Coordinates of C-alpha atoms in Angstrom, one line a residue:
M1 CA -20.0 -13.7 -8.1
K2 CA -21.6 -10.7 -9.6
P3 CA -19.0 -9.8 -12.3
L4 CA -18.3 -6.2 -12.9
D5 CA -16.9 -4.7 -16.1
Q6 CA -15.3 -1.9 -14.0
P7 CA -15.2 -1.1 -10.3
P8 CA -18.3 0.7 -8.9
F9 CA -18.3 4.5 -9.4
Q10 CA -19.3 5.1 -5.8
P11 CA -17.4 5.1 -2.5
C12 CA -17.0 1.5 -1.4
W13 CA -14.7 -1.0 0.4
T14 CA -12.6 -3.6 -1.4
V15 CA -11.4 -6.9 -0.1
R16 CA -8.7 -8.9 -1.7
L17 CA -8.8 -12.5 -0.6
T18 CA -5.6 -14.6 -0.4
A19 CA -4.9 -18.1 0.9
D20 CA -1.8 -19.3 2.6
T21 CA -2.2 -23.0 1.9
P22 CA -3.2 -25.1 -1.1
A23 CA -6.3 -26.4 0.8
L24 CA -7.5 -22.9 1.4
A25 CA -6.8 -21.9 -2.2
G26 CA -9.3 -24.6 -3.1
L27 CA -11.9 -23.0 -0.9
S28 CA -11.4 -19.5 -2.2
L29 CA -14.0 -19.9 -5.0
C30 CA -16.5 -21.1 -2.4
A31 CA -15.7 -18.0 -0.3
L32 CA -16.2 -15.7 -3.3
R33 CA -19.6 -17.4 -4.0
L34 CA -20.6 -16.8 -0.4
A35 CA -19.7 -13.1 -1.0
S36 CA -22.1 -12.8 -3.9
A37 CA -25.0 -14.0 -1.7
Q38 CA -24.1 -11.8 1.2
P39 CA -26.1 -8.5 1.7
G40 CA -23.8 -5.6 1.0
C41 CA -21.7 -7.2 -1.7
L42 CA -21.6 -5.0 -4.8
G43 CA -19.8 -7.6 -7.0
G44 CA -16.3 -8.5 -7.8
D45 CA -13.7 -10.2 -9.9
A46 CA -13.2 -14.0 -9.2
V47 CA -9.9 -14.1 -11.1
E48 CA -8.4 -11.2 -9.1
Q49 CA -10.2 -12.5 -5.9
L50 CA -11.4 -9.0 -5.3
T51 CA -14.8 -8.0 -4.0
Y52 CA -16.5 -4.7 -3.5
W53 CA -18.7 -3.9 -0.5
D54 CA -21.0 -1.1 0.7
S55 CA -19.9 -1.4 4.4
V56 CA -17.4 -2.9 6.7
D57 CA -20.2 -4.5 8.7
A58 CA -21.1 -6.5 5.6
I59 CA -17.5 -7.5 5.2
A60 CA -17.3 -8.6 8.8
D61 CA -20.5 -10.8 8.4
W62 CA -19.0 -12.4 5.3
R63 CA -15.6 -13.0 6.9
G64 CA -17.4 -14.8 9.8
R65 CA -19.2 -17.1 7.3
V66 CA -15.9 -17.8 5.5
E67 CA -14.1 -18.6 8.7
Q68 CA -17.0 -21.0 9.6
L69 CA -16.7 -22.6 6.2
V70 CA -13.0 -23.2 6.7
L71 CA -13.6 -24.9 10.1
Q72 CA -16.4 -27.1 8.6
R73 CA -14.5 -28.2 5.6
L74 CA -10.9 -28.3 6.8
G75 CA -11.0 -28.3 10.6
R76 CA -8.8 -26.3 13.1
G77 CA -5.2 -25.6 12.1
A78 CA -6.0 -25.5 8.4
G79 CA -4.7 -21.9 8.1
E80 CA -6.5 -18.7 7.5
F81 CA -7.5 -16.5 4.6
D82 CA -5.9 -13.1 4.4
F83 CA -8.5 -10.4 4.0
V84 CA -6.9 -7.2 2.8
V85 CA -9.5 -4.4 3.2
S86 CA -9.2 -0.9 1.6
R87 CA -11.4 2.1 0.9
R88 CA -12.1 2.9 -2.7
L89 CA -13.3 6.4 -3.5
P90 CA -14.8 7.6 -6.9
E91 CA -11.6 9.5 -7.8
D92 CA -9.7 6.2 -7.5
V93 CA -11.7 4.7 -10.3
R94 CA -11.5 7.5 -12.9
A95 CA -8.2 6.4 -14.4

């Protein structure tokens, strides 16, 4: 994960990743590592499980890879990550 001292000072999208099972929680770090290698990822905070993106298309591509990772590692019925997507504008970061 490309760590950031502060959120990007540009319009971007944020994604907060949460897991609903202990098995998924164990995969969350892998999912965040995948994000840092994904085109469009601006960085993030592994502790907060928050990533910053330049487009929703990049988020969709990453989510597809994460869902594939869950199927490969845990199989069907293992649960799903919750991806909470929101828009961040420069005025949101000035505080």
